[in-house]
């Protein structure tokens, strides 16, 4: 009976909660200048990263012709990217740590005034950290994935147009696969967060059997989430393997192609692959945040 009451109470609280866009939007408005500067550095870093395979290919071709000019361009580009990356990491840690301190303290005060149980406040204050982590880690990962996918295939088109169409052909089933993954994951995330919210109360007053069932339930949630991600990633990797094999044959048949150009093509292809591979984890984080936002 208590489990039914808890589920119904959680359901009522979710229905009146905030939206994911509302929570993220509020945080971005409050810290728009600091976050904006961080994201400008992020764009600069990814722009320089996108040039690296091209510069590396030029360096290889120049070195094969006993010239070091391309090598110095490659070193300068990589050093510039590392400098921007270092500056961004130093700056954004300070910004996002202050954001979490402000968000968590405000949430605790608000929910105490609403007479929410202490155990739920503790859980929600911890869960709210994931919004900051999303802005700090997942948004940069998303930007990097977009640069890797879109930038990578555009650069590949400069070498061979058929590579562009092959990548787009792969993107369609991968997108459908991740939509299905997000739908399945949302249900598991809801159950996982319900259990987290009741954890402190259960530890205080639950029996040994209740506590055992609670942690067994948490373990099952994590296993289901891992299985969903593994299936999605595994199917994606099979499609990527087909793309890589076809691209290897196709590129090596280009007349008079230089060794450095072949190297650059496969570096861009790997950028595209890494971007595609990052999608399941981004989908997982968004699905979990959508459920968390309804609780806050």
Backbone as numpy.savetxt, mean C-alpha at the origin, in Angstrom:
# Nx Ny Nz CAx CAy CAz Cx Cy Cz
-25.60 -15.09 24.49 -26.42 -13.88 24.49 -25.57 -12.63 24.49
-24.51 -12.62 25.33 -23.65 -11.43 25.38 -22.99 -11.17 24.05
-22.66 -12.23 23.31 -22.04 -12.05 21.99 -23.00 -11.39 21.03
-24.30 -11.76 21.13 -25.31 -11.17 20.25 -25.48 -9.70 20.56
-25.51 -9.38 21.88 -25.66 -7.97 22.28 -24.47 -7.16 21.79
-23.26 -7.72 21.95 -22.06 -7.02 21.51 -22.08 -6.76 20.02
-22.51 -7.78 19.24 -22.56 -7.63 17.79 -23.56 -6.55 17.39
-24.71 -6.54 18.04 -25.72 -5.53 17.71 -25.24 -4.14 18.08
-24.57 -4.03 19.25 -24.06 -2.72 19.66 -23.02 -2.22 18.69
-22.12 -3.13 18.28 -21.09 -2.73 17.32 -21.72 -2.31 16.01
-22.79 -3.01 15.62 -23.45 -2.68 14.36 -24.08 -1.30 14.42
-24.69 -0.95 15.58 -25.29 0.38 15.72 -24.23 1.45 15.69
-23.06 1.17 16.33 -21.99 2.16 16.36 -21.41 2.37 14.97
-21.32 1.29 14.19 -20.76 1.42 12.86 -21.63 2.26 11.96
-22.93 2.10 12.10 -23.84 2.80 11.20 -23.75 4.29 11.34
-23.34 4.77 12.52 -23.24 6.20 12.71 -21.84 6.73 12.61
-20.91 5.88 12.21 -19.51 6.27 12.18 -19.17 7.14 11.01
-17.91 7.56 11.00 -17.41 8.39 9.92 -17.10 7.53 8.71
-16.80 8.18 7.61 -16.40 7.47 6.41 -14.89 7.51 6.29
-14.37 6.60 5.49 -12.92 6.56 5.26 -12.44 7.87 4.66
-13.16 8.35 3.63 -12.76 9.61 2.99 -12.84 10.78 3.97
-13.86 10.75 4.85 -14.00 11.83 5.82 -12.85 11.87 6.81
-12.46 10.70 7.31 -11.35 10.63 8.27 -10.03 11.07 7.64
-9.74 10.51 6.47 -8.50 10.87 5.78 -8.50 12.34 5.38
-9.65 12.80 4.87 -9.76 14.20 4.44 -9.56 15.17 5.59
-10.10 14.84 6.76 -9.94 15.72 7.92 -8.48 15.82 8.34
-7.79 14.69 8.35 -6.37 14.70 8.71 -5.55 15.51 7.71
-5.86 15.34 6.43 -5.10 16.06 5.40 -5.36 17.55 5.46
-6.59 17.95 5.79 -6.89 19.39 5.89 -6.15 20.02 7.07
-6.09 19.31 8.18 -5.43 19.85 9.37 -3.93 20.02 9.17
-3.34 19.14 8.38 -1.88 19.17 8.18 -1.55 19.29 6.70
-2.32 20.11 5.99 -2.18 20.14 4.53 -0.81 20.62 4.07
-0.23 21.60 4.76 1.06 22.14 4.30 2.19 21.14 4.56
2.19 20.56 5.76 3.24 19.59 6.09 3.16 18.34 5.21
1.92 17.82 5.08 1.75 16.62 4.25 2.00 16.94 2.78
1.57 18.14 2.35 1.79 18.55 0.96 3.27 18.59 0.62
4.09 19.13 1.53 5.53 19.17 1.29 6.12 17.76 1.22
5.64 16.89 2.12 6.10 15.50 2.11 5.79 14.83 0.78
4.58 15.05 0.28 4.18 14.41 -0.97 4.89 15.03 -2.18
5.25 16.30 -2.09 6.07 16.90 -3.16 7.44 16.22 -3.24
8.03 15.98 -2.07 9.29 15.24 -2.04 9.10 13.83 -2.59
7.96 13.23 -2.27 7.67 11.88 -2.75 7.58 11.84 -4.28
6.92 12.84 -4.86 6.81 12.91 -6.32 8.18 13.10 -6.97
9.00 13.97 -6.36 10.35 14.16 -6.88 11.18 12.90 -6.80
11.06 12.19 -5.69 11.80 10.94 -5.51 11.41 9.90 -6.56
10.10 9.77 -6.81 9.64 8.77 -7.77 9.95 9.16 -9.21
9.97 10.47 -9.48 10.35 10.91 -10.82 11.80 10.55 -11.12
12.67 10.77 -10.13 14.08 10.39 -10.30 14.24 8.87 -10.38
13.42 8.15 -9.61 13.49 6.69 -9.66 13.09 6.17 -11.05
12.11 6.84 -11.66 11.64 6.42 -12.98 12.72 6.57 -14.05
13.64 7.50 -13.83 14.72 7.72 -14.80 15.86 6.72 -14.66
15.93 6.01 -13.54 17.09 5.16 -13.26 17.33 4.06 -14.30
16.31 3.30 -14.71 16.59 2.28 -15.74 17.09 2.87 -17.05
16.53 4.01 -17.45 16.99 4.67 -18.67 18.45 5.08 -18.56
18.80 5.72 -17.43 20.18 6.16 -17.23 21.14 4.98 -17.12
20.66 3.90 -16.50 21.50 2.71 -16.38 21.77 2.08 -17.76
20.73 2.04 -18.59 20.92 1.51 -19.94 21.90 2.34 -20.75
21.78 3.67 -20.62 22.73 4.56 -21.31 24.15 4.34 -20.80
24.27 4.16 -19.47 25.60 3.93 -18.88 26.22 2.65 -19.42
25.42 1.58 -19.50 25.94 0.30 -20.02 26.40 0.45 -21.46
25.57 1.10 -22.28 25.94 1.27 -23.69 27.20 2.11 -23.85
27.32 3.18 -23.04 28.51 4.04 -23.11 29.76 3.29 -22.67
29.64 2.52 -21.59 30.81 1.78 -21.10 31.27 0.74 -22.12
30.33 0.13 -22.83 30.71 -0.83 -23.87 31.43 -0.15 -25.03
31.25 1.17 -25.14 31.93 1.95 -26.17 33.09 2.77 -25.60
33.55 2.36 -24.38 34.69 3.00 -23.71 34.44 4.47 -23.39
33.20 4.80 -23.04 32.84 6.15 -22.61 32.24 6.09 -21.21
32.58 7.07 -20.36 32.06 7.09 -18.99 31.00 8.16 -18.78
30.60 8.84 -19.81 29.63 9.92 -19.66 28.30 9.40 -19.10
27.80 8.30 -19.66 26.54 7.74 -19.19 26.62 7.30 -17.74
27.79 6.79 -17.34 27.98 6.35 -15.96 27.81 7.51 -14.99
28.39 8.67 -15.33 28.28 9.82 -14.44 26.84 10.34 -14.37
26.11 10.27 -15.48 24.70 10.64 -15.45 23.91 9.71 -14.53
24.22 8.43 -14.59 23.54 7.45 -13.74 23.84 7.71 -12.27
25.12 7.95 -11.95 25.51 8.22 -10.56 24.83 9.48 -10.04
24.79 10.53 -10.87 24.15 11.79 -10.45 22.66 11.60 -10.21
22.00 10.85 -11.09 20.57 10.61 -10.92 20.27 9.81 -9.67
21.07 8.79 -9.42 20.84 7.95 -8.24 21.14 8.72 -6.95
22.20 9.52 -6.96 22.54 10.33 -5.78 21.43 11.34 -5.50
20.87 11.94 -6.55 19.77 12.88 -6.36 18.55 12.21 -5.76
18.22 11.02 -6.25 17.08 10.28 -5.71 17.29 9.93 -4.24
18.49 9.48 -3.89 18.78 9.12 -2.51 18.70 10.33 -1.58
19.13 11.49 -2.05 19.08 12.71 -1.24 17.65 13.11 -0.94
16.80 13.07 -1.97 15.39 13.42 -1.78 14.71 12.41 -0.85
15.01 11.13 -1.03 14.43 10.09 -0.20 14.84 10.26 1.26
16.09 10.56 1.51 16.60 10.75 2.87 15.90 11.94 3.53
15.78 13.04 2.80 15.11 14.23 3.34 13.66 13.94 3.68
12.96 13.23 2.80 11.55 12.92 3.03 11.36 12.04 4.26
12.21 11.04 4.42 12.06 10.13 5.55 12.31 10.84 6.88
13.28 11.74 6.91 13.53 12.51 8.14 12.35 13.40 8.48
11.78 14.03 7.46 10.71 15.00 7.68 9.39 14.33 8.02
9.00 13.29 7.25 7.65 12.77 7.42 7.47 12.01 8.74
8.55 11.46 9.30 8.44 10.79 10.60 7.97 11.78 11.67
8.51 12.98 11.66 8.12 14.00 12.63 6.69 14.47 12.41
6.31 14.65 11.15 4.96 15.12 10.84 3.91 14.09 11.27
4.10 12.84 10.89 3.07 11.84 11.13 3.02 11.40 12.59
4.13 11.50 13.31 4.10 11.21 14.75 3.25 12.24 15.48
3.38 13.52 15.10 2.55 14.56 15.71 1.08 14.39 15.33
0.83 13.96 14.10 -0.55 13.73 13.66 -1.21 12.66 14.52
-0.50 11.57 14.79 -1.08 10.49 15.59 -1.35 10.95 17.02
-0.41 11.67 17.61 -0.60 12.15 18.98 -1.85 13.02 19.07
-2.05 13.90 18.10 -3.22 14.78 18.09 -4.50 13.99 17.85
-4.47 13.05 16.90 -5.67 12.28 16.55 -6.08 11.36 17.68
-5.13 10.66 18.30 -5.46 9.71 19.35 -6.00 10.41 20.59
-5.37 11.51 21.00 -5.85 12.23 22.18 -7.24 12.80 21.96
-7.50 13.33 20.76 -8.83 13.85 20.46 -9.88 12.76 20.44
-9.53 11.60 19.91 -10.48 10.48 19.87 -10.83 9.99 21.26
-9.82 9.86 22.13 -10.06 9.39 23.50 -10.98 10.36 24.23
-10.72 11.66 24.12 -11.56 12.65 24.79 -13.00 12.61 24.27
-13.14 12.51 22.96 -14.48 12.49 22.36 -15.27 11.27 22.82
-14.65 10.09 22.82 -15.39 8.88 23.15 -15.61 8.75 24.66
-14.77 9.35 25.46 -15.05 9.39 26.91 -16.28 10.22 27.19
-16.43 11.33 26.48 -17.62 12.17 26.65 -18.88 11.45 26.18
-18.74 10.52 25.24 -19.88 9.75 24.74 -20.14 8.50 25.58
-19.40 8.34 26.67 -19.57 7.22 27.61 -19.34 5.86 26.95
-18.40 5.82 26.03 -18.02 4.55 25.41 -17.17 3.76 26.40
-17.32 2.44 26.40 -16.56 1.60 27.32 -15.05 1.81 27.13
-14.34 1.77 28.26 -12.90 2.00 28.22 -12.19 1.00 27.32
-12.63 -0.26 27.36 -11.98 -1.28 26.53 -12.10 -0.95 25.05
-13.25 -0.40 24.64 -13.43 -0.03 23.24 -12.60 1.21 22.89
-12.50 2.15 23.83 -11.70 3.35 23.58 -10.24 2.96 23.36
-9.73 2.05 24.21 -8.34 1.59 24.07 -8.12 0.96 22.70
-9.06 0.09 22.30 -8.92 -0.58 21.00 -8.99 0.41 19.85
-9.91 1.37 19.95 -10.10 2.32 18.85 -8.95 3.31 18.76
-8.38 3.69 19.90 -7.21 4.57 19.86 -6.05 3.87 19.15
-5.93 2.56 19.40 -4.89 1.80 18.72 -5.20 1.65 17.23
-6.47 1.38 16.91 -6.86 1.23 15.51 -6.71 2.53 14.73
-6.91 3.67 15.42 -6.82 4.96 14.72 -5.41 5.21 14.18
-4.43 4.53 14.77 -3.05 4.67 14.28 -2.95 4.24 12.81
-3.85 3.36 12.40 -3.78 2.85 11.03 -4.13 3.92 10.01
-4.91 4.93 10.41 -5.18 6.04 9.48 -3.89 6.82 9.21
-3.12 7.06 10.27 -1.86 7.77 10.09 -0.89 6.92 9.28
-0.88 5.62 9.57 -0.01 4.72 8.81 -0.39 4.69 7.34
-1.69 4.82 7.07 -2.14 4.84 5.68 -1.58 6.05 4.95
-1.66 7.23 5.58 -1.16 8.45 4.95 0.37 8.43 4.87
1.00 7.86 5.89 2.47 7.85 5.94 3.09 6.76 5.07
2.46 5.59 4.99 3.08 4.45 4.32 2.32 4.00 3.08
0.99 3.83 3.20 0.24 3.29 2.07 0.08 4.28 0.92
-0.12 5.58 1.24 -0.23 6.57 0.16 1.09 6.65 -0.62
2.25 6.76 0.05 3.50 6.70 -0.71 3.66 5.40 -1.51
3.21 4.28 -0.93 3.28 3.01 -1.66 2.39 3.05 -2.90
1.21 3.68 -2.75 0.30 3.81 -3.88 0.90 4.69 -4.97
1.51 5.82 -4.55 2.14 6.72 -5.52 3.28 6.00 -6.24
4.09 5.27 -5.48 5.19 4.51 -6.08 4.67 3.45 -7.04
3.56 2.78 -6.65 2.97 1.77 -7.53 2.45 2.39 -8.82
1.84 3.58 -8.72 1.34 4.26 -9.92 2.49 4.67 -10.83
3.55 5.22 -10.23 4.73 5.57 -11.03 5.32 4.32 -11.68
5.36 3.22 -10.92 5.95 1.99 -11.44 5.11 1.43 -12.59
3.79 1.42 -12.40 2.91 0.83 -13.42 2.77 1.75 -14.63
2.27 2.98 -14.39 2.01 3.89 -15.51 3.31 4.39 -16.14
4.24 4.84 -15.30 5.52 5.31 -15.82 6.29 4.21 -16.51
6.25 3.01 -15.90 6.98 1.89 -16.47 6.48 1.51 -17.86
5.15 1.42 -18.02 4.64 1.00 -19.33 4.80 2.09 -20.38
4.76 3.36 -19.96 5.00 4.44 -20.92 6.44 4.42 -21.42
7.37 4.17 -20.50 8.77 4.07 -20.92 9.01 2.83 -21.78
8.29 1.74 -21.47 8.41 0.53 -22.28 7.92 0.78 -23.70
6.87 1.62 -23.82 6.32 1.92 -25.15 7.35 2.64 -26.02
8.29 3.34 -25.39 9.34 4.01 -26.17 10.27 3.01 -26.84
10.37 1.81 -26.25 11.23 0.79 -26.83 10.47 -0.11 -27.80
9.24 -0.51 -27.38 8.42 -1.36 -28.25 6.96 -1.20 -27.85
6.12 -0.81 -28.82 4.71 -0.52 -28.53 3.96 -1.75 -28.03
4.32 -2.91 -28.52 3.61 -4.12 -28.12 3.75 -4.40 -26.63
4.84 -3.94 -26.01 5.01 -4.11 -24.56 3.95 -3.34 -23.79
3.59 -2.16 -24.29 2.55 -1.35 -23.67 1.23 -2.11 -23.66
0.84 -2.68 -24.79 -0.43 -3.39 -24.88 -0.42 -4.68 -24.05
0.73 -5.32 -23.97 0.84 -6.53 -23.16 0.63 -6.23 -21.68
1.20 -5.12 -21.21 1.04 -4.72 -19.81 -0.41 -4.34 -19.52
-1.05 -3.62 -20.44 -2.46 -3.25 -20.27 -3.35 -4.48 -20.26
-3.01 -5.46 -21.09 -3.77 -6.70 -21.13 -3.67 -7.44 -19.80
-2.52 -7.39 -19.18 -2.34 -8.02 -17.87 -3.09 -7.26 -16.78
-3.15 -5.93 -16.89 -3.75 -5.12 -15.84 -5.24 -5.40 -15.66
-5.95 -5.76 -16.73 -7.40 -5.98 -16.65 -7.77 -7.14 -15.71
-7.24 -8.36 -15.91 -7.60 -9.44 -14.98 -7.06 -9.21 -13.56
-5.92 -8.55 -13.45 -5.38 -8.27 -12.11 -6.31 -7.33 -11.34
-6.87 -6.34 -12.03 -7.82 -5.43 -11.40 -9.06 -6.17 -10.91
-9.63 -7.02 -11.75 -10.81 -7.81 -11.37 -10.49 -8.72 -10.18
-9.31 -9.29 -10.19 -8.90 -10.18 -9.10 -8.82 -9.42 -7.78
-8.31 -8.20 -7.81 -8.20 -7.41 -6.58 -9.54 -6.87 -6.11
-10.48 -6.64 -7.02 -11.84 -6.25 -6.61 -12.48 -7.39 -5.82
-12.34 -8.60 -6.31 -12.86 -9.77 -5.59 -12.16 -9.93 -4.24
-10.86 -9.71 -4.21 -10.08 -9.80 -2.98 -10.58 -8.80 -1.95
-10.84 -7.56 -2.37 -11.31 -6.52 -1.46 -12.67 -6.88 -0.87
-13.56 -7.41 -1.69 -14.89 -7.78 -1.20 -14.81 -8.88 -0.15
-14.00 -9.89 -0.40 -13.85 -11.00 0.56 -13.16 -10.54 1.83
-12.19 -9.65 1.69 -11.40 -9.20 2.83 -12.21 -8.32 3.77
-13.17 -7.59 3.24 -13.97 -6.68 4.06 -14.71 -7.44 5.15
-15.23 -8.61 4.84 -15.95 -9.41 5.82 -15.02 -9.90 6.93
-13.84 -10.34 6.55 -12.87 -10.82 7.54 -12.40 -9.67 8.44
-12.17 -8.50 7.85 -11.72 -7.34 8.62 -12.75 -6.94 9.67
-14.03 -7.00 9.29 -15.10 -6.64 10.23 -15.07 -7.57 11.44
-14.95 -8.87 11.21 -14.91 -9.82 12.31 -13.66 -9.61 13.17
-12.53 -9.36 12.54 -11.28 -9.14 13.27 -11.37 -7.93 14.19
-11.90 -6.83 13.68 -11.99 -5.61 14.49 -13.03 -5.74 15.60
-14.10 -6.49 15.36 -15.07 -6.76 16.43 -14.38 -7.46 17.60
-13.55 -8.42 17.28 -12.85 -9.16 18.34 -11.85 -8.26 19.06
-11.16 -7.41 18.34 -10.20 -6.50 18.97 -10.89 -5.54 19.94
-12.06 -5.04 19.56 -12.76 -4.08 20.42 -13.18 -4.72 21.74
-13.46 -6.02 21.73 -13.93 -6.70 22.94 -12.79 -7.33 23.74
-11.55 -7.16 23.28 -10.44 -7.90 23.87 -10.19 -7.52 25.33
-10.11 -6.22 25.64 -9.82 -5.79 27.01 -10.92 -6.23 27.96
-12.18 -6.04 27.55 -13.32 -6.46 28.38 -13.29 -7.96 28.62
-12.95 -8.72 27.60 -12.92 -10.18 27.72 -11.80 -10.62 28.66
-10.65 -9.97 28.58 -9.54 -10.31 29.47 -9.90 -10.01 30.93
-10.65 -8.92 31.14 -11.03 -8.54 32.50 -12.04 -9.50 33.11
-13.05 -9.91 32.34 -14.18 -10.63 32.93 -14.49 -11.97 32.29
-13.82 -12.35 31.21 -14.13 -13.60 30.53 -13.51 -14.81 31.22
-14.11 -15.96 30.97 -13.57 -17.21 31.51 -12.37 -17.65 30.68
-11.67 -18.67 31.19 -10.52 -19.19 30.45 -10.95 -19.71 29.08
-12.12 -20.34 29.04 -12.62 -20.87 27.76 -12.95 -19.73 26.79
-13.52 -18.63 27.32 -13.85 -17.48 26.47 -12.58 -16.87 25.87
-11.55 -16.72 26.71 -10.29 -16.14 26.24 -9.65 -17.04 25.19
-9.70 -18.36 25.43 -9.14 -19.29 24.45 -9.87 -19.18 23.11
-11.22 -19.12 23.16 -12.00 -19.00 21.92 -11.71 -17.67 21.22
-11.49 -16.62 22.03 -11.21 -15.30 21.45 -9.92 -15.33 20.62
-8.86 -15.87 21.20 -7.58 -15.87 20.48 -7.56 -16.90 19.36
-8.32 -17.97 19.51 -8.46 -18.90 18.39 -9.19 -18.22 17.23
-10.19 -17.40 17.57 -10.91 -16.65 16.53 -10.02 -15.64 15.84
-9.16 -14.94 16.62 -8.20 -14.01 16.01 -7.26 -14.74 15.05
-6.78 -15.90 15.49 -5.87 -16.67 14.65 -6.54 -17.07 13.34
-7.81 -17.48 13.42 -8.53 -17.87 12.20 -8.71 -16.69 11.26
-8.95 -15.50 11.82 -9.09 -14.30 10.98 -7.79 -14.02 10.23
-6.67 -14.07 10.95 -5.38 -13.81 10.31 -5.08 -14.85 9.23
-5.43 -16.10 9.51 -5.20 -17.16 8.52 -6.05 -16.94 7.27
-7.31 -16.56 7.46 -8.19 -16.30 6.31 -7.67 -15.13 5.48
-7.21 -14.07 6.16 -6.66 -12.93 5.44 -5.40 -13.32 4.66
-4.54 -14.11 5.30 -3.31 -14.53 4.64 -3.61 -15.43 3.44
-4.59 -16.33 3.59 -4.96 -17.21 2.48 -5.51 -16.43 1.30
-6.35 -15.43 1.58 -6.90 -14.60 0.51 -5.79 -13.87 -0.24
-4.85 -13.30 0.52 -3.74 -12.58 -0.12 -2.85 -13.52 -0.91
-2.60 -14.72 -0.35 -1.74 -15.68 -1.04 -2.35 -16.13 -2.36
-3.67 -16.38 -2.37 -4.32 -16.79 -3.62 -4.28 -15.68 -4.66
-4.55 -14.45 -4.20 -4.52 -13.32 -5.13 -3.13 -13.11 -5.70
-2.13 -13.12 -4.81 -0.75 -12.92 -5.26 -0.28 -14.06 -6.16
-0.65 -15.29 -5.82 -0.23 -16.43 -6.62 -0.77 -16.38 -8.04
-2.06 -16.07 -8.19 -2.65 -15.96 -9.53 -2.02 -14.80 -10.31
-1.75 -13.70 -9.59 -1.11 -12.55 -10.25 0.28 -12.92 -10.75
1.04 -13.66 -9.93 2.40 -14.04 -10.32 2.41 -14.95 -11.54
1.40 -15.81 -11.67 1.33 -16.67 -12.86 1.15 -15.84 -14.13
0.30 -14.81 -14.04 0.10 -13.93 -15.19 1.36 -13.12 -15.49
2.05 -12.69 -14.43 3.29 -11.92 -14.61 4.37 -12.78 -15.26
4.44 -14.05 -14.87 5.42 -14.96 -15.46 5.22 -15.08 -16.97
3.97 -15.15 -17.39 3.67 -15.22 -18.83 4.14 -13.95 -19.54
3.88 -12.80 -18.89 4.31 -11.53 -19.48 5.83 -11.47 -19.61
6.54 -11.87 -18.56 8.01 -11.81 -18.58 8.59 -12.70 -19.67
8.05 -13.91 -19.79 8.57 -14.84 -20.80 8.34 -14.29 -22.21
7.13 -13.76 -22.45 6.84 -13.21 -23.77 7.71 -12.00 -24.06
7.89 -11.12 -23.06 8.69 -9.91 -23.25 10.14 -10.24 -23.55
10.67 -11.27 -22.89 12.07 -11.66 -23.12 12.28 -12.05 -24.59
11.37 -12.86 -25.11 11.48 -13.28 -26.51 11.28 -12.09 -27.45
10.28 -11.26 -27.14 9.93 -10.15 -28.03 11.04 -9.11 -28.11
11.60 -8.73 -26.96 12.61 -7.67 -26.94 13.90 -8.13 -27.62
14.27 -9.36 -27.39 15.53 -9.85 -27.98 15.44 -9.98 -29.50
14.24 -9.91 -30.06 14.07 -9.97 -31.51 14.06 -8.59 -32.17
14.16 -7.53 -31.36 14.20 -6.18 -31.94 15.52 -6.01 -32.70
15.48 -5.60 -33.97 16.72 -5.48 -34.75 17.67 -4.43 -34.16
18.93 -4.78 -34.08 20.01 -3.86 -33.67 19.82 -3.28 -32.27
19.10 -3.97 -31.40 18.93 -3.45 -30.04 20.24 -3.59 -29.28
20.55 -2.59 -28.47 21.80 -2.56 -27.71 21.62 -3.28 -26.37
22.70 -3.83 -25.80 22.60 -4.53 -24.52 22.03 -3.65 -23.40
22.45 -2.40 -23.35 21.93 -1.50 -22.33 20.44 -1.26 -22.46
19.94 -1.24 -23.69 18.50 -1.07 -23.91 17.72 -2.28 -23.42
18.26 -3.47 -23.65 17.61 -4.69 -23.13 17.54 -4.64 -21.61
18.65 -4.22 -21.01 18.69 -4.12 -19.55 17.66 -3.11 -19.05
17.56 -1.96 -19.72 16.61 -0.92 -19.32 15.17 -1.41 -19.46
14.89 -2.12 -20.56 13.53 -2.64 -20.77 13.12 -3.55 -19.63
14.01 -4.43 -19.21 13.63 -5.36 -18.14 13.62 -4.70 -16.77
14.37 -3.66 -16.59 14.24 -2.89 -15.35 12.87 -2.21 -15.29
12.42 -1.64 -16.40 11.09 -1.03 -16.43 10.00 -2.08 -16.29
10.23 -3.24 -16.87 9.26 -4.32 -16.73 9.17 -4.77 -15.27
10.31 -4.82 -14.59 10.30 -5.19 -13.17 9.64 -4.12 -12.33
9.79 -2.84 -12.71 9.08 -1.78 -12.00 7.58 -1.99 -12.11
7.11 -2.32 -13.31 5.69 -2.59 -13.51 5.24 -3.78 -12.67
6.05 -4.82 -12.64 5.71 -6.03 -11.87 5.63 -5.72 -10.38
6.59 -4.96 -9.87 6.59 -4.59 -8.44 5.35 -3.77 -8.11
4.97 -2.86 -9.01 3.76 -2.07 -8.79 2.52 -2.94 -8.73
2.42 -3.92 -9.64 1.29 -4.85 -9.64 1.28 -5.70 -8.37
2.46 -6.16 -7.96 2.57 -7.01 -6.77 2.14 -6.30 -5.49
2.26 -4.97 -5.46 1.92 -4.22 -4.24 0.42 -4.01 -4.08
-0.37 -4.28 -5.12 -1.80 -4.01 -5.06 -2.54 -4.78 -3.96
-2.31 -6.10 -3.78 -3.06 -6.81 -2.74 -2.91 -6.20 -1.34
-1.71 -5.79 -0.98 -1.52 -5.20 0.36 -2.20 -3.84 0.47
-2.19 -3.06 -0.61 -2.90 -1.79 -0.59 -4.40 -2.01 -0.47
-4.92 -2.99 -1.19 -6.34 -3.32 -1.11 -6.70 -3.77 0.30
-5.84 -4.59 0.91 -6.08 -5.05 2.27 -6.17 -3.89 3.25
-5.25 -2.94 3.14 -5.24 -1.80 4.06 -6.47 -0.94 3.89
-6.88 -0.69 2.65 -8.07 0.13 2.40 -9.31 -0.56 2.95
-9.43 -1.87 2.75 -10.59 -2.62 3.24 -10.67 -2.54 4.76
-9.54 -2.65 5.43 -9.54 -2.58 6.90 -9.87 -1.18 7.38
-9.34 -0.16 6.70 -9.61 1.21 7.12 -11.07 1.59 6.92
-11.71 1.07 5.89 -13.12 1.36 5.68 -13.96 0.84 6.85
-13.59 -0.31 7.38 -14.31 -0.83 8.54 -13.98 -0.04 9.80
-12.70 0.31 9.97 -12.30 1.07 11.16 -12.99 2.43 11.19
-13.10 3.08 10.02 -13.68 4.43 9.97 -15.12 4.44 10.44
-15.84 3.33 10.30 -17.23 3.27 10.74 -17.34 3.11 12.25
-16.22 2.84 12.91 -16.24 2.63 14.35 -15.84 3.87 15.13
-15.25 4.86 14.47 -14.66 6.00 15.18 -15.63 7.17 15.24
